[in-house]
């Protein structure tokens, strides 16, 4: 298996949108109503929104490829792009999504390591993320990677409020 990570730019917005829709639906469609899924997908992954995020100098997206096929992506935020006020010494992993058929091949770990590398390069003291409290596989993965629960916040899936666990890893 050949693995390659590519930084996303505005010209990649359509491919990023396609991967975003697919991975989000695969991950959450069984636990959410079709109406709430549709509302969230249209709000979070429409081309205007993705292009706005891609243009933000404090946000970066990375597509990961397995054997030349887009398998998932990573989104990281720093400074005011973070979804919670964590300060300039923190880096947020807002999204790590891997297509279902590529899961359990170590690609999530590759993307997490990419985020850690970015945090170290930028002299961040901690890295954090929010993960839905019902996403037990992801929570177990992040714990295994050294993250601990440090709080929680609300996440809206359409009109439904859900709770994300905030997990943080302190960097040396």
PDB file of C-alpha atoms in Angstrom:
ATOM      1  CA  UNK A   1       0.000   0.000   0.000  1.00  0.00           C
ATOM      2  CA  UNK A   2       1.401   3.377  -1.054  1.00  0.00           C
ATOM      3  CA  UNK A   3       0.402   6.268   1.238  1.00  0.00           C
ATOM      4  CA  UNK A   4       0.701   9.918   0.213  1.00  0.00           C
ATOM      5  CA  UNK A   5      -0.452  13.104   1.994  1.00  0.00           C
ATOM      6  CA  UNK A   6      -1.247  16.188  -0.074  1.00  0.00           C
ATOM      7  CA  UNK A   7      -1.905  19.716   1.159  1.00  0.00           C
ATOM      8  CA  UNK A   8      -5.270  21.006  -0.108  1.00  0.00           C
ATOM      9  CA  UNK A   9      -5.635  24.289  -1.951  1.00  0.00           C
ATOM     10  CA  UNK A  10      -8.669  26.069  -3.423  1.00  0.00           C
ATOM     11  CA  UNK A  11      -8.360  24.020  -6.613  1.00  0.00           C
ATOM     12  CA  UNK A  12      -8.963  20.878  -4.504  1.00  0.00           C
ATOM     13  CA  UNK A  13     -12.306  22.061  -3.084  1.00  0.00           C
ATOM     14  CA  UNK A  14     -14.462  19.722  -5.202  1.00  0.00           C
ATOM     15  CA  UNK A  15     -12.440  16.658  -4.287  1.00  0.00           C
ATOM     16  CA  UNK A  16     -12.403  17.709  -0.631  1.00  0.00           C
ATOM     17  CA  UNK A  17     -16.180  18.131  -0.761  1.00  0.00           C
ATOM     18  CA  UNK A  18     -16.628  14.659  -2.248  1.00  0.00           C
ATOM     19  CA  UNK A  19     -14.441  13.008   0.417  1.00  0.00           C
ATOM     20  CA  UNK A  20     -16.125  15.057   3.167  1.00  0.00           C
ATOM     21  CA  UNK A  21     -19.618  13.976   2.151  1.00  0.00           C
ATOM     22  CA  UNK A  22     -18.668  10.329   1.804  1.00  0.00           C
ATOM     23  CA  UNK A  23     -16.722   9.996   5.047  1.00  0.00           C
ATOM     24  CA  UNK A  24     -19.197  11.972   7.155  1.00  0.00           C
ATOM     25  CA  UNK A  25     -22.188  10.006   5.854  1.00  0.00           C
ATOM     26  CA  UNK A  26     -20.431   6.675   6.376  1.00  0.00           C
ATOM     27  CA  UNK A  27     -19.500   7.627   9.926  1.00  0.00           C
ATOM     28  CA  UNK A  28     -22.718   9.195  11.196  1.00  0.00           C
ATOM     29  CA  UNK A  29     -25.738   8.351   8.995  1.00  0.00           C
ATOM     30  CA  UNK A  30     -26.876   5.400  11.134  1.00  0.00           C
ATOM     31  CA  UNK A  31     -27.016   7.471  14.340  1.00  0.00           C
ATOM     32  CA  UNK A  32     -28.729  10.581  12.951  1.00  0.00           C
ATOM     33  CA  UNK A  33     -31.947  11.440  11.150  1.00  0.00           C
ATOM     34  CA  UNK A  34     -31.764  11.927   7.371  1.00  0.00           C
ATOM     35  CA  UNK A  35     -33.015  15.509   7.839  1.00  0.00           C
ATOM     36  CA  UNK A  36     -30.274  16.422  10.312  1.00  0.00           C
ATOM     37  CA  UNK A  37     -27.605  14.738   8.182  1.00  0.00           C
ATOM     38  CA  UNK A  38     -28.766  16.652   5.099  1.00  0.00           C
ATOM     39  CA  UNK A  39     -28.838  19.966   6.976  1.00  0.00           C
ATOM     40  CA  UNK A  40     -25.346  19.458   8.395  1.00  0.00           C
ATOM     41  CA  UNK A  41     -23.809  18.273   5.114  1.00  0.00           C
ATOM     42  CA  UNK A  42     -25.269  21.249   3.237  1.00  0.00           C
ATOM     43  CA  UNK A  43     -24.020  23.720   5.852  1.00  0.00           C
ATOM     44  CA  UNK A  44     -20.571  22.300   6.588  1.00  0.00           C
ATOM     45  CA  UNK A  45     -19.507  20.980   3.195  1.00  0.00           C
ATOM     46  CA  UNK A  46     -20.973  23.283   0.570  1.00  0.00           C
ATOM     47  CA  UNK A  47     -18.328  24.624  -1.821  1.00  0.00           C
ATOM     48  CA  UNK A  48     -18.550  28.207  -0.567  1.00  0.00           C
ATOM     49  CA  UNK A  49     -17.945  27.078   3.019  1.00  0.00           C
ATOM     50  CA  UNK A  50     -15.027  24.808   2.060  1.00  0.00           C
ATOM     51  CA  UNK A  51     -13.454  27.544  -0.073  1.00  0.00           C
ATOM     52  CA  UNK A  52     -13.783  30.000   2.812  1.00  0.00           C
ATOM     53  CA  UNK A  53     -12.043  27.511   5.134  1.00  0.00           C
ATOM     54  CA  UNK A  54      -9.358  26.714   2.552  1.00  0.00           C
ATOM     55  CA  UNK A  55      -8.655  30.463   2.269  1.00  0.00           C
ATOM     56  CA  UNK A  56      -8.191  30.913   6.020  1.00  0.00           C
ATOM     57  CA  UNK A  57      -4.468  31.202   6.813  1.00  0.00           C
ATOM     58  CA  UNK A  58      -5.050  29.549  10.222  1.00  0.00           C
ATOM     59  CA  UNK A  59      -6.707  26.441   8.727  1.00  0.00           C
ATOM     60  CA  UNK A  60      -5.110  23.648   6.709  1.00  0.00           C
ATOM     61  CA  UNK A  61      -6.563  20.595   4.996  1.00  0.00           C
ATOM     62  CA  UNK A  62      -4.651  17.501   3.928  1.00  0.00           C
ATOM     63  CA  UNK A  63      -5.942  14.678   1.734  1.00  0.00           C
ATOM     64  CA  UNK A  64      -4.493  11.234   2.323  1.00  0.00           C
ATOM     65  CA  UNK A  65      -4.208   8.815  -0.582  1.00  0.00           C
ATOM     66  CA  UNK A  66      -3.858   5.068  -0.489  1.00  0.00           C
ATOM     67  CA  UNK A  67      -2.618   3.597  -3.761  1.00  0.00           C
ATOM     68  CA  UNK A  68      -3.476   6.901  -5.505  1.00  0.00           C
ATOM     69  CA  UNK A  69      -7.102   6.904  -4.292  1.00  0.00           C
ATOM     70  CA  UNK A  70      -8.321   9.613  -1.908  1.00  0.00           C
ATOM     71  CA  UNK A  71      -8.895   7.732   1.354  1.00  0.00           C
ATOM     72  CA  UNK A  72      -9.660  10.548   3.783  1.00  0.00           C
ATOM     73  CA  UNK A  73      -8.535  13.900   5.103  1.00  0.00           C
ATOM     74  CA  UNK A  74      -7.323  15.978   8.025  1.00  0.00           C
ATOM     75  CA  UNK A  75      -8.340  19.521   9.001  1.00  0.00           C
ATOM     76  CA  UNK A  76      -6.287  21.473  11.549  1.00  0.00           C
ATOM     77  CA  UNK A  77      -6.868  24.941  13.001  1.00  0.00           C
ATOM     78  CA  UNK A  78      -4.682  27.368  14.922  1.00  0.00           C
ATOM     79  CA  UNK A  79      -5.196  30.756  16.541  1.00  0.00           C
ATOM     80  CA  UNK A  80      -8.665  32.236  15.944  1.00  0.00           C
ATOM     81  CA  UNK A  81      -9.696  29.473  13.514  1.00  0.00           C
ATOM     82  CA  UNK A  82     -10.055  27.056  16.431  1.00  0.00           C
ATOM     83  CA  UNK A  83     -13.657  26.119  17.216  1.00  0.00           C
ATOM     84  CA  UNK A  84     -13.025  26.823  20.923  1.00  0.00           C
ATOM     85  CA  UNK A  85     -10.809  29.487  22.466  1.00  0.00           C
ATOM     86  CA  UNK A  86      -7.746  27.471  23.390  1.00  0.00           C
ATOM     87  CA  UNK A  87      -5.146  30.175  22.815  1.00  0.00           C
ATOM     88  CA  UNK A  88      -2.272  30.586  20.409  1.00  0.00           C
ATOM     89  CA  UNK A  89      -0.271  27.757  22.000  1.00  0.00           C
ATOM     90  CA  UNK A  90      -2.807  25.143  20.856  1.00  0.00           C
ATOM     91  CA  UNK A  91      -3.550  23.353  17.591  1.00  0.00           C
ATOM     92  CA  UNK A  92      -7.000  21.895  16.962  1.00  0.00           C
ATOM     93  CA  UNK A  93      -7.649  18.759  14.961  1.00  0.00           C
ATOM     94  CA  UNK A  94     -11.122  19.625  13.743  1.00  0.00           C
ATOM     95  CA  UNK A  95     -11.516  16.604  11.477  1.00  0.00           C
ATOM     96  CA  UNK A  96      -9.840  13.306  10.780  1.00  0.00           C
ATOM     97  CA  UNK A  97     -12.030  11.224   8.502  1.00  0.00           C
ATOM     98  CA  UNK A  98     -11.107   8.010   6.706  1.00  0.00           C
ATOM     99  CA  UNK A  99     -13.354   6.286   4.172  1.00  0.00           C
ATOM    100  CA  UNK A 100     -14.808   3.087   5.601  1.00  0.00           C
ATOM    101  CA  UNK A 101     -12.979   0.788   3.184  1.00  0.00           C
ATOM    102  CA  UNK A 102      -9.621   2.274   4.264  1.00  0.00           C
ATOM    103  CA  UNK A 103     -10.204   2.101   8.008  1.00  0.00           C
ATOM    104  CA  UNK A 104      -8.035  -0.175  10.168  1.00  0.00           C
ATOM    105  CA  UNK A 105      -5.050   0.353   7.816  1.00  0.00           C
ATOM    106  CA  UNK A 106      -3.242   2.921   9.974  1.00  0.00           C
ATOM    107  CA  UNK A 107      -4.251   5.971   7.923  1.00  0.00           C
ATOM    108  CA  UNK A 108      -5.854   7.742  10.890  1.00  0.00           C
ATOM    109  CA  UNK A 109      -2.596   7.374  12.778  1.00  0.00           C
ATOM    110  CA  UNK A 110      -0.674   8.788   9.794  1.00  0.00           C
ATOM    111  CA  UNK A 111      -2.953  11.850   9.752  1.00  0.00           C
ATOM    112  CA  UNK A 112      -2.749  12.271  13.517  1.00  0.00           C
ATOM    113  CA  UNK A 113       1.043  12.155  13.285  1.00  0.00           C
ATOM    114  CA  UNK A 114       0.865  14.810  10.546  1.00  0.00           C
ATOM    115  CA  UNK A 115      -1.104  17.048  12.925  1.00  0.00           C
ATOM    116  CA  UNK A 116       1.428  16.429  15.700  1.00  0.00           C
ATOM    117  CA  UNK A 117       4.264  17.288  13.296  1.00  0.00           C
ATOM    118  CA  UNK A 118       2.557  20.585  12.394  1.00  0.00           C
ATOM    119  CA  UNK A 119       2.008  21.401  16.071  1.00  0.00           C
ATOM    120  CA  UNK A 120       5.683  20.816  16.878  1.00  0.00           C
ATOM    121  CA  UNK A 121       6.834  22.852  13.845  1.00  0.00           C
ATOM    122  CA  UNK A 122       4.669  25.747  15.052  1.00  0.00           C
ATOM    123  CA  UNK A 123       5.861  25.454  18.671  1.00  0.00           C
ATOM    124  CA  UNK A 124       2.400  24.589  20.008  1.00  0.00           C
ATOM    125  CA  UNK A 125       2.209  23.315  23.573  1.00  0.00           C
ATOM    126  CA  UNK A 126      -0.914  21.205  23.144  1.00  0.00           C
ATOM    127  CA  UNK A 127      -3.070  19.586  20.523  1.00  0.00           C
ATOM    128  CA  UNK A 128      -6.788  19.073  21.046  1.00  0.00           C
ATOM    129  CA  UNK A 129      -9.964  17.849  19.356  1.00  0.00           C
ATOM    130  CA  UNK A 130     -13.661  17.310  19.906  1.00  0.00           C
ATOM    131  CA  UNK A 131     -15.117  13.852  19.381  1.00  0.00           C
ATOM    132  CA  UNK A 132     -18.787  12.852  19.633  1.00  0.00           C
ATOM    133  CA  UNK A 133     -19.366  11.079  22.940  1.00  0.00           C
ATOM    134  CA  UNK A 134     -21.065   8.205  21.065  1.00  0.00           C
ATOM    135  CA  UNK A 135     -18.080   7.641  18.724  1.00  0.00           C
ATOM    136  CA  UNK A 136     -16.478   4.987  20.914  1.00  0.00           C
ATOM    137  CA  UNK A 137     -13.997   3.784  18.292  1.00  0.00           C
ATOM    138  CA  UNK A 138     -12.576   7.277  17.819  1.00  0.00           C
ATOM    139  CA  UNK A 139     -12.418   7.920  21.569  1.00  0.00           C
ATOM    140  CA  UNK A 140     -10.510   4.666  22.095  1.00  0.00           C
ATOM    141  CA  UNK A 141      -8.125   5.572  19.252  1.00  0.00           C
ATOM    142  CA  UNK A 142      -7.378   9.022  20.685  1.00  0.00           C
ATOM    143  CA  UNK A 143      -6.837   7.590  24.181  1.00  0.00           C
ATOM    144  CA  UNK A 144      -4.404   5.074  22.704  1.00  0.00           C
ATOM    145  CA  UNK A 145      -2.588   8.002  21.053  1.00  0.00           C
ATOM    146  CA  UNK A 146      -2.140   9.796  24.384  1.00  0.00           C
ATOM    147  CA  UNK A 147      -5.144  12.146  24.483  1.00  0.00           C
ATOM    148  CA  UNK A 148      -7.109  12.669  27.694  1.00  0.00           C
ATOM    149  CA  UNK A 149     -10.582  14.103  28.235  1.00  0.00           C
ATOM    150  CA  UNK A 150     -10.381  17.736  29.341  1.00  0.00           C
ATOM    151  CA  UNK A 151     -13.926  18.980  28.785  1.00  0.00           C
ATOM    152  CA  UNK A 152     -16.908  18.952  26.460  1.00  0.00           C
ATOM    153  CA  UNK A 153     -18.833  21.239  24.139  1.00  0.00           C
ATOM    154  CA  UNK A 154     -22.018  21.268  22.104  1.00  0.00           C
ATOM    155  CA  UNK A 155     -22.079  20.246  18.455  1.00  0.00           C
ATOM    156  CA  UNK A 156     -25.173  20.740  16.305  1.00  0.00           C
ATOM    157  CA  UNK A 157     -26.238  18.098  13.812  1.00  0.00           C
ATOM    158  CA  UNK A 158     -28.999  19.974  12.042  1.00  0.00           C
ATOM    159  CA  UNK A 159     -31.299  21.037  14.872  1.00  0.00           C
ATOM    160  CA  UNK A 160     -30.109  18.373  17.324  1.00  0.00           C
ATOM    161  CA  UNK A 161     -27.619  19.316  20.028  1.00  0.00           C
ATOM    162  CA  UNK A 162     -25.001  16.637  20.605  1.00  0.00           C
ATOM    163  CA  UNK A 163     -22.106  16.580  23.037  1.00  0.00           C
ATOM    164  CA  UNK A 164     -18.489  16.328  21.925  1.00  0.00           C
ATOM    165  CA  UNK A 165     -15.827  15.284  24.392  1.00  0.00           C
ATOM    166  CA  UNK A 166     -12.791  17.583  24.243  1.00  0.00           C
ATOM    167  CA  UNK A 167      -9.579  15.570  24.336  1.00  0.00           C
ATOM    168  CA  UNK A 168      -6.128  17.110  24.689  1.00  0.00           C
ATOM    169  CA  UNK A 169      -2.553  15.953  24.394  1.00  0.00           C
ATOM    170  CA  UNK A 170       0.205  18.044  25.935  1.00  0.00           C
ATOM    171  CA  UNK A 171       3.332  18.295  23.808  1.00  0.00           C
ATOM    172  CA  UNK A 172       6.838  18.253  25.240  1.00  0.00           C
TER     173      UNK A 172
END
